[in-house]
């Protein structure tokens, strides 16, 4: 089955104030991690469905259960990965000392997620002439996503590294037989996987940063009070 | 600069309208914004200086163009909106030609005779051909409709015989069809070669594996139940059970396996124990991969020859092509729904940012409309130029919206809103537009570039997407520029108008604002005979307080929008259903009608049999003769059925009544129409073949009639078949067949009832319960929540009548109360003590005999007020006071001034004029022209005092203070006829010279702080001065009297703590017992002989850097707020400073602290801070007012603040979210009080208003005097016994709130 990392569906906007109320840092961290995890799981399921659709043109009435037909550990893995990435991004921003200022709004994050789902959609639904074309198109789209919503060097670097690592581990899994693609065309899978990973990393990073923004506000307020 | 001219002329215009001028002086950002970066106001600046680069020149040009465009849009809103709507409609017109969305299949009928497989290329001339009719179909369907009956029926037969032997014949028929071979020289064709070869069933359909064919021809018939093996059929003891075991449980609307195999709807099969007609109908469905006319016609002829259908009149010359639309299943829907959710979240988060406009919802709607109609325009334009959309519109739509985005619209709004408010609307629009022009153009160019790159990926789908996006972007830009900008200008203008209407007093001749949409039923209150009328305020006033979301809900409820939408939607939906006819509804209805009406039946069934016989034989194939001649040999060895059917053929002719009549009607011609429209898609989907956007061709049906003899039926009988009892009665026969229908009907009814109930509940929740009555009901309002409300209990008129306490000759200056007693001090320096229960005046200080001429005191105060008036030169009108002019000349007067005029202060004291005049005469002119040197005369002190007592000082005034304030306020002038008043107490000398700036009342001691720094303690009952302290020299600006301590804040920022000592304990609380009902108050607990001393225990010299403006004491804490932006908390016992709270960016103007240690502070920056007194940390920090916060009150759940912007805001205390705000009358914003947890009282122009805190409802307005345009209520004190006292010019007004009294009891 295909694995897809994922971005946010709906992060409940009403949670903002509640988070702000909680002043404990670790609690906030856990909550953030949990939100990112659930977002990751949700989008993994949905995007997996998109990929399944590519291979099965029409669902018979009772194939709806095939959402969960892939290996059970795939969505939790995606969720964990997205939680790690989403926490890692603001942390790295903090460490590097260059706080991310570009387009810090929920609407922009939503736009990013929508574009990410769109990239997945395109890779699943659009028929490309050959794999090189698919690869190039997806790469261009992913980099466009980064440029539109991120534009930070750390984000780009982290995205590339994680995408490569994830692709590598997926391939290892496949070669060891733990995991297999529905489509036998290895080249086909390989061509789109890194780009999707990259876009997913950027998206999750975006969400993570936005979530971290609440905490930052909180901290700054506290220091101000002190 | 021209911009400045426009600005000031605009301000001038507004100034003529009255009381608005200050707005031009208001905003500090004006100094920034008056010189916008990129706002060339006229053509003069368009000529670029020579040094400009190309980029800058371009930028200039773009912003100039935008500026002009903005002017245009704002000047002619209506024509532009009309033009835009027209262009939208024109661009959307081509969309009418697109098919309506719907999943119903579409049919197209061609003739069989000259049928050729349509080519892939579109042919232009075939007008009626639909555009999907291209290329070969997925499959050809050849149904063989079998009708079989046992005839003659005799009574020895059991019910199972009705269908067992007819079904058994399917196996021989199948054999016949499979073995049919056509050979016409060009090759031998058999079914194997022509049929659609299928492979595996989809995984997950294991239970169907035994029934549906795999790896071979797709040929389905009832025989599939028994794997097409006669032996299995014969040994099956219960056929019905076999059939039923494959049925899905529960209600299933789409095609079931039974439908698939039988090929006719269940109730038409006749496979039932209770069948009345005893005719079994089923279909053998052959699915052919390729079309071979000769083979088919030979098969047809062969079957007909074997089993002729005599009275069959079916037309056989038409084949029907059925095109299926895109299927949307649950699984496809999940990603789609996800994208839509993301889209809505995006729209939500985007439109949430729209702020500072008149109607947030309206603008958000306009933004969404802009994007949507630009998309529609894009599709329409693309269609117009011949690009047919092949992508699934629903799928790409969210991405298109996201690509086009709402950002530009928001940027525009933000930019326009942030232009100076005092400009004219069209200038604001133009400026806002031109400010953002560069970024808008840049973004647009970037997006176009990205999309162009996407276009060159050369993937057709992406290219199409990009094309749509480009056209959408351009049309979106067009709409933004024309539609949205215009809507924005209208909105801003509405805001201006509303602003004007609100700001101007009613007598200014402005038309009153129309009653808002919310409360149209509210009639203005009838005039009341009583001078003290209690009326609801005008609807326009009431409109301002509801939260917006509630207003929307009310609006929806009132206009029943939701209901109407649902109704209209239902009608449209039904219309679309009837139009597209997905489920064969029309055919079904037609069939029903023709079945039931005897006329139709006779016409349809009677005539065709005779006519129809003839065309049957020459009809089908191209050369029937040839086909017959080459009839292959294998058909010969099956003579038996032929003979038999031949033999029985004569039977009906003999008129045996028990022979079941096998009739062929028009409905059999296309029997598949009676099936679910999902029949074919689901059959194919089992083999992973989609029919979406493809079509199948259904060939004319081959009819087969079978008559079986009873003997044969008995022979094929299974031993267990006889166990079935004969049908009990004929009456119940049709019941089971229609059971599904009843089930559906019952479920539908239940669902309908549920829906109605749900809607009813919704309606009840949303709508007013007392629809025709006065007022608006609140769904959330609980009973008994309010002391009095709009429609429930409202207190009788006579119950709330203010009690006027007359006696002061001048305006009330200070008010103090401890619940039982009320002390008031007027401008003349006279202190009066009142009984709050009865309203009797107990004491007058000084006593009449002792009073010296109060006129001088009056005069002094008068000056102070004039100084206040000077602060608003526009209100001063003629500028009668020379002192005012002098004051105005003072240097360092800042640009920023008070934003609220207080005309009431000046206009409401006409009776003082003669007094002033007299005093003028008596004064030497040198005293009149007050031109003090900076250190000589502390004029600011007076102003300060006035502000302290009435409203917190404004930044402008305080900034004009001479910096060294520590010096004693010098005597203003010599008192002319000053007589040292005799001191009856002997020990102290009351000071009549200086004014009382602060007053406190505890027990029966009145503490009065004077402008010369003197603190005096008076006996409230006897009116005698008990002690006096002159330790400080700086004027006492605020006092707090708690237990036996007095805290005095002075003008120089120092804080003095006094202790009141008596030789026996001060019985402060004992006086509270019996309220004085008579004029003679009970004697105080300490005798007059007791020596009361007031000693300065500690003096904090530099408590604050600047004058202390507020002083509050509660719960053992003293809190001071100062001009130096800080709040300090002191402990009362040891005068120890606990915290210095920093957080305001302006001087502190209001502080609230109560017994529960809640501390709230408000400053000149409009900010409100909540503090934790125990830790000194800031709990929350909100910006609420444009201008100073003038007063603050907290309840357990909310914080109420009022500001110089005449707005009363109610905040949630825990979250700091603004619940709602109340617009007050001009100048009356400062006076407010909380009576109970849910009752707020505010002062107005000659009235006080009671509000429900929970909902922001105006409960009542109590007019204090006869004339409604009386003086404004500036001070308001809430007494313990639920009475309020407010100043009303020179009178005090005591208002009891009886219903609250009841509540408190």
Tab-separated table of N, CA and C in Angstrom, chain B residues 918-1016:
chain	number	residue	atom	x	y	z
B	918	UNK	N	-22.570	88.466	37.756
B	918	UNK	CA	-22.418	89.278	38.947
B	918	UNK	C	-21.004	89.214	39.480
B	919	UNK	N	-20.505	88.043	39.426
B	919	UNK	CA	-19.169	87.903	39.955
B	919	UNK	C	-18.142	88.626	39.115
B	920	UNK	N	-18.411	88.617	37.861
B	920	UNK	CA	-17.512	89.380	36.989
B	920	UNK	C	-17.453	90.839	37.422
B	921	UNK	N	-18.624	91.315	37.724
B	921	UNK	CA	-18.659	92.728	38.109
B	921	UNK	C	-17.863	92.971	39.378
B	922	UNK	N	-17.945	91.995	40.228
B	922	UNK	CA	-17.308	92.227	41.516
B	922	UNK	C	-15.816	91.944	41.508
B	923	UNK	N	-15.355	91.338	40.438
B	923	UNK	CA	-13.944	90.998	40.421
B	923	UNK	C	-13.114	92.080	39.759
B	924	UNK	N	-11.952	92.247	40.268
B	924	UNK	CA	-11.029	93.111	39.548
B	924	UNK	C	-10.618	92.415	38.258
B	925	UNK	N	-10.413	93.176	37.225
B	925	UNK	CA	-10.127	92.563	35.931
B	925	UNK	C	-8.864	91.740	35.941
B	926	UNK	N	-7.945	92.105	36.792
B	926	UNK	CA	-6.695	91.348	36.779
B	926	UNK	C	-6.940	89.899	37.174
B	927	UNK	N	-7.983	89.697	37.941
B	927	UNK	CA	-8.271	88.322	38.321
B	927	UNK	C	-9.014	87.601	37.235
B	928	UNK	N	-9.617	88.415	36.415
B	928	UNK	CA	-10.376	87.749	35.355
B	928	UNK	C	-9.459	87.208	34.293
B	929	UNK	N	-8.545	88.012	33.905
B	929	UNK	CA	-7.640	87.562	32.852
B	929	UNK	C	-6.549	86.746	33.507
B	930	UNK	N	-6.797	85.530	33.505
B	930	UNK	CA	-5.865	84.667	34.200
B	930	UNK	C	-4.742	84.301	33.265
B	931	UNK	N	-3.705	85.006	33.400
B	931	UNK	CA	-2.547	84.680	32.572
B	931	UNK	C	-1.418	84.285	33.493
B	932	UNK	N	-1.520	83.117	33.972
B	932	UNK	CA	-0.553	82.758	34.991
B	932	UNK	C	0.795	82.408	34.397
B	933	UNK	N	1.795	82.767	35.055
B	933	UNK	CA	3.084	82.196	34.710
B	933	UNK	C	3.058	80.723	35.083
B	934	UNK	N	3.975	80.029	34.592
B	934	UNK	CA	3.888	78.594	34.730
B	934	UNK	C	3.970	78.139	36.175
B	935	UNK	N	4.656	78.883	36.946
B	935	UNK	CA	4.750	78.434	38.334
B	935	UNK	C	3.819	79.214	39.243
B	936	UNK	N	3.237	80.231	38.678
B	936	UNK	CA	2.461	81.087	39.556
B	936	UNK	C	1.102	80.526	39.891
B	937	UNK	N	0.477	80.087	38.924
B	937	UNK	CA	-0.913	79.715	39.177
B	937	UNK	C	-1.157	78.314	38.659
B	938	UNK	N	-1.584	77.508	39.507
B	938	UNK	CA	-1.836	76.124	39.110
B	938	UNK	C	-3.246	75.992	38.573
B	939	UNK	N	-3.364	76.350	37.382
B	939	UNK	CA	-4.688	76.262	36.794
B	939	UNK	C	-5.042	74.803	36.539
B	940	UNK	N	-4.020	74.072	36.170
B	940	UNK	CA	-4.260	72.662	35.857
B	940	UNK	C	-4.861	71.925	37.030
B	941	UNK	N	-4.567	72.383	38.213
B	941	UNK	CA	-5.100	71.709	39.374
B	941	UNK	C	-6.611	71.696	39.376
B	942	UNK	N	-7.155	72.782	38.974
B	942	UNK	CA	-8.618	72.843	38.929
B	942	UNK	C	-9.171	71.904	37.893
B	943	UNK	N	-8.501	71.961	36.777
B	943	UNK	CA	-8.948	71.076	35.719
B	943	UNK	C	-8.831	69.642	36.181
B	944	UNK	N	-7.720	69.420	36.772
B	944	UNK	CA	-7.473	68.091	37.287
B	944	UNK	C	-8.588	67.657	38.227
B	945	UNK	N	-8.931	68.577	39.070
B	945	UNK	CA	-9.950	68.244	40.047
B	945	UNK	C	-11.274	67.904	39.367
B	946	UNK	N	-11.584	68.730	38.435
B	946	UNK	CA	-12.837	68.489	37.750
B	946	UNK	C	-12.832	67.120	37.092
B	947	UNK	N	-11.733	66.824	36.537
B	947	UNK	CA	-11.669	65.532	35.866
B	947	UNK	C	-11.684	64.391	36.832
B	948	UNK	N	-11.019	64.619	37.925
B	948	UNK	CA	-10.956	63.533	38.885
B	948	UNK	C	-12.330	63.187	39.391
B	949	UNK	N	-13.102	64.176	39.569
B	949	UNK	CA	-14.391	63.898	40.165
B	949	UNK	C	-15.390	63.402	39.150
B	950	UNK	N	-15.198	63.796	37.957
B	950	UNK	CA	-16.218	63.448	36.977
B	950	UNK	C	-15.740	62.413	35.995
B	951	UNK	N	-14.608	62.670	35.495
B	951	UNK	CA	-14.049	61.709	34.560
B	951	UNK	C	-12.557	61.769	34.755
B	952	UNK	N	-11.905	60.695	34.433
B	952	UNK	CA	-10.456	60.728	34.563
B	952	UNK	C	-9.882	61.738	33.591
B	953	UNK	N	-8.764	62.239	33.916
B	953	UNK	CA	-8.195	63.309	33.096
B	953	UNK	C	-7.770	62.779	31.734
B	954	UNK	N	-7.806	63.637	30.817
B	954	UNK	CA	-7.400	63.261	29.474
B	954	UNK	C	-5.914	63.532	29.340
B	955	UNK	N	-5.325	62.855	28.395
B	955	UNK	CA	-3.885	63.046	28.247
B	955	UNK	C	-3.527	64.479	27.882
B	956	UNK	N	-4.387	65.054	27.075
B	956	UNK	CA	-4.056	66.393	26.636
B	956	UNK	C	-3.964	67.365	27.805
B	957	UNK	N	-4.889	67.210	28.724
B	957	UNK	CA	-4.905	68.169	29.808
B	957	UNK	C	-3.765	67.924	30.769
B	958	UNK	N	-3.548	66.669	31.025
B	958	UNK	CA	-2.512	66.394	31.995
B	958	UNK	C	-1.144	66.732	31.440
B	959	UNK	N	-1.039	66.646	30.155
B	959	UNK	CA	0.253	66.951	29.586
B	959	UNK	C	0.561	68.436	29.705
B	960	UNK	N	-0.442	69.197	29.936
B	960	UNK	CA	-0.194	70.631	29.981
B	960	UNK	C	0.097	71.117	31.396
B	961	UNK	N	0.176	70.197	32.289
B	961	UNK	CA	0.499	70.621	33.644
B	961	UNK	C	1.886	71.194	33.698
B	962	UNK	N	2.045	72.140	34.515
B	962	UNK	CA	3.417	72.538	34.814
B	962	UNK	C	4.082	71.373	35.535
B	963	UNK	N	5.290	71.137	35.186
B	963	UNK	CA	5.886	69.903	35.699
B	963	UNK	C	6.072	69.902	37.217
B	964	UNK	N	6.540	70.923	37.808
B	964	UNK	CA	6.670	70.818	39.274
B	964	UNK	C	5.338	71.070	39.928
B	965	UNK	N	4.804	70.032	40.444
B	965	UNK	CA	3.489	70.162	41.035
B	965	UNK	C	3.552	70.149	42.546
B	966	UNK	N	4.746	70.062	43.029
B	966	UNK	CA	4.847	69.861	44.464
B	966	UNK	C	4.507	71.114	45.256
B	967	UNK	N	4.625	72.212	44.625
B	967	UNK	CA	4.359	73.443	45.335
B	967	UNK	C	2.906	73.528	45.762
B	968	UNK	N	2.654	74.242	46.775
B	968	UNK	CA	1.267	74.360	47.226
B	968	UNK	C	0.465	75.122	46.196
B	969	UNK	N	-0.738	74.670	46.000
B	969	UNK	CA	-1.575	75.427	45.071
B	969	UNK	C	-1.801	76.809	45.633
B	970	UNK	N	-1.379	77.763	44.941
B	970	UNK	CA	-1.486	79.116	45.497
B	970	UNK	C	-2.937	79.552	45.572
B	971	UNK	N	-3.141	80.475	46.415
B	971	UNK	CA	-4.477	81.047	46.515
B	971	UNK	C	-4.833	81.679	45.191
B	972	UNK	N	-5.979	81.443	44.823
B	972	UNK	CA	-6.345	81.936	43.533
B	972	UNK	C	-6.561	83.444	43.574
B	973	UNK	N	-7.226	83.851	44.507
B	973	UNK	CA	-7.396	85.295	44.630
B	973	UNK	C	-7.814	85.582	46.055
B	974	UNK	N	-7.743	86.756	46.353
B	974	UNK	CA	-8.161	87.139	47.712
B	974	UNK	C	-9.662	87.089	47.783
B	975	UNK	N	-10.083	86.525	48.782
B	975	UNK	CA	-11.518	86.526	48.988
B	975	UNK	C	-11.905	87.896	49.504
B	976	UNK	N	-12.912	88.416	48.850
B	976	UNK	CA	-13.194	89.817	49.152
B	976	UNK	C	-13.792	89.970	50.531
B	977	UNK	N	-14.955	89.506	50.676
B	977	UNK	CA	-15.578	89.718	51.973
B	977	UNK	C	-15.394	88.517	52.865
B	978	UNK	N	-14.216	88.058	52.940
B	978	UNK	CA	-14.025	86.812	53.664
B	978	UNK	C	-14.116	87.028	55.148
B	979	UNK	N	-14.982	86.303	55.722
B	979	UNK	CA	-15.128	86.383	57.167
B	979	UNK	C	-14.708	85.047	57.735
B	980	UNK	N	-13.834	85.112	58.661
B	980	UNK	CA	-13.446	83.877	59.310
B	980	UNK	C	-14.650	83.302	60.015
B	981	UNK	N	-15.068	82.162	59.599
B	981	UNK	CA	-16.275	81.624	60.215
B	981	UNK	C	-16.001	81.245	61.658
B	982	UNK	N	-16.948	81.485	62.496
B	982	UNK	CA	-16.763	81.085	63.880
B	982	UNK	C	-16.714	79.574	63.978
B	983	UNK	N	-15.825	79.132	64.787
B	983	UNK	CA	-15.686	77.700	64.955
B	983	UNK	C	-16.468	77.256	66.152
B	984	UNK	N	-17.564	76.628	65.922
B	984	UNK	CA	-18.382	76.242	67.054
B	984	UNK	C	-17.730	75.163	67.887
B	985	UNK	N	-16.937	74.353	67.221
B	985	UNK	CA	-16.290	73.295	67.986
B	985	UNK	C	-15.101	73.831	68.760
B	986	UNK	N	-14.700	74.947	68.325
B	986	UNK	CA	-13.647	75.571	69.084
B	986	UNK	C	-12.261	75.141	68.679
B	987	UNK	N	-12.103	73.916	68.329
B	987	UNK	CA	-10.753	73.459	68.135
B	987	UNK	C	-10.307	73.574	66.686
B	988	UNK	N	-11.210	73.470	65.760
B	988	UNK	CA	-10.816	73.459	64.360
B	988	UNK	C	-11.475	74.599	63.625
B	989	UNK	N	-10.808	74.973	62.624
B	989	UNK	CA	-11.360	76.022	61.794
B	989	UNK	C	-11.671	75.460	60.416
B	990	UNK	N	-12.891	75.426	60.105
B	990	UNK	CA	-13.204	74.934	58.764
B	990	UNK	C	-12.702	75.908	57.711
B	991	UNK	N	-12.263	75.340	56.670
B	991	UNK	CA	-11.677	76.152	55.620
B	991	UNK	C	-12.678	76.299	54.494
B	992	UNK	N	-13.165	77.449	54.343
B	992	UNK	CA	-14.140	77.673	53.266
B	992	UNK	C	-13.466	78.163	52.009
B	993	UNK	N	-12.236	78.375	52.163
B	993	UNK	CA	-11.548	78.992	51.052
B	993	UNK	C	-11.371	78.025	49.885
B	994	UNK	N	-10.865	76.870	50.229
B	994	UNK	CA	-10.552	75.944	49.148
B	994	UNK	C	-11.709	74.983	48.930
B	995	UNK	N	-11.686	74.402	47.765
B	995	UNK	CA	-12.809	73.559	47.375
B	995	UNK	C	-12.613	72.152	47.887
B	996	UNK	N	-13.703	71.483	48.030
B	996	UNK	CA	-13.651	70.074	48.401
B	996	UNK	C	-13.405	69.279	47.133
B	997	UNK	N	-12.320	68.562	47.139
B	997	UNK	CA	-12.007	67.785	45.937
B	997	UNK	C	-12.372	66.318	46.084
B	998	UNK	N	-12.375	65.882	47.324
B	998	UNK	CA	-12.685	64.470	47.521
B	998	UNK	C	-13.437	64.334	48.818
B	999	UNK	N	-14.324	63.375	48.856
B	999	UNK	CA	-15.141	63.225	50.044
B	999	UNK	C	-15.429	61.752	50.245
B	1000	UNK	N	-15.408	61.369	51.492
B	1000	UNK	CA	-15.739	59.989	51.813
B	1000	UNK	C	-16.629	59.989	53.034
B	1001	UNK	N	-17.431	58.985	53.146
B	1001	UNK	CA	-18.375	58.915	54.254
B	1001	UNK	C	-18.328	57.519	54.846
B	1002	UNK	N	-18.029	57.453	56.106
B	1002	UNK	CA	-18.080	56.177	56.814
B	1002	UNK	C	-18.730	56.421	58.158
B	1003	UNK	N	-19.664	55.554	58.490
B	1003	UNK	CA	-20.352	55.791	59.739
B	1003	UNK	C	-20.998	57.155	59.696
B	1004	UNK	N	-20.706	57.972	60.644
B	1004	UNK	CA	-21.220	59.327	60.534
B	1004	UNK	C	-20.098	60.337	60.460
B	1005	UNK	N	-19.013	59.875	59.908
B	1005	UNK	CA	-17.901	60.790	59.718
B	1005	UNK	C	-17.725	61.055	58.230
B	1006	UNK	N	-17.619	62.284	57.928
B	1006	UNK	CA	-17.368	62.660	56.554
B	1006	UNK	C	-15.927	63.113	56.470
B	1007	UNK	N	-15.197	62.481	55.592
B	1007	UNK	CA	-13.836	62.934	55.357
B	1007	UNK	C	-13.841	63.753	54.088
B	1008	UNK	N	-13.333	64.922	54.182
B	1008	UNK	CA	-13.322	65.790	53.009
B	1008	UNK	C	-11.900	66.235	52.750
B	1009	UNK	N	-11.474	66.051	51.529
B	1009	UNK	CA	-10.147	66.516	51.159
B	1009	UNK	C	-10.268	67.778	50.340
B	1010	UNK	N	-9.456	68.743	50.703
B	1010	UNK	CA	-9.608	70.039	50.064
B	1010	UNK	C	-8.475	70.306	49.111
B	1011	UNK	N	-8.679	71.301	48.327
B	1011	UNK	CA	-7.694	71.601	47.299
B	1011	UNK	C	-6.404	72.147	47.894
B	1012	UNK	N	-6.450	72.643	49.134
B	1012	UNK	CA	-5.229	73.147	49.733
B	1012	UNK	C	-4.533	72.099	50.581
B	1013	UNK	N	-4.951	70.862	50.408
B	1013	UNK	CA	-4.258	69.793	51.091
B	1013	UNK	C	-4.779	69.501	52.469
B	1014	UNK	N	-5.845	70.134	52.838
B	1014	UNK	CA	-6.372	69.952	54.184
B	1014	UNK	C	-7.346	68.780	54.204
B	1015	UNK	N	-7.246	67.992	55.239
B	1015	UNK	CA	-8.183	66.893	55.424
B	1015	UNK	C	-9.061	67.210	56.606
B	1016	UNK	N	-10.341	67.176	56.392
B	1016	UNK	CA	-11.266	67.523	57.462
B	1016	UNK	C	-12.191	66.357	57.737
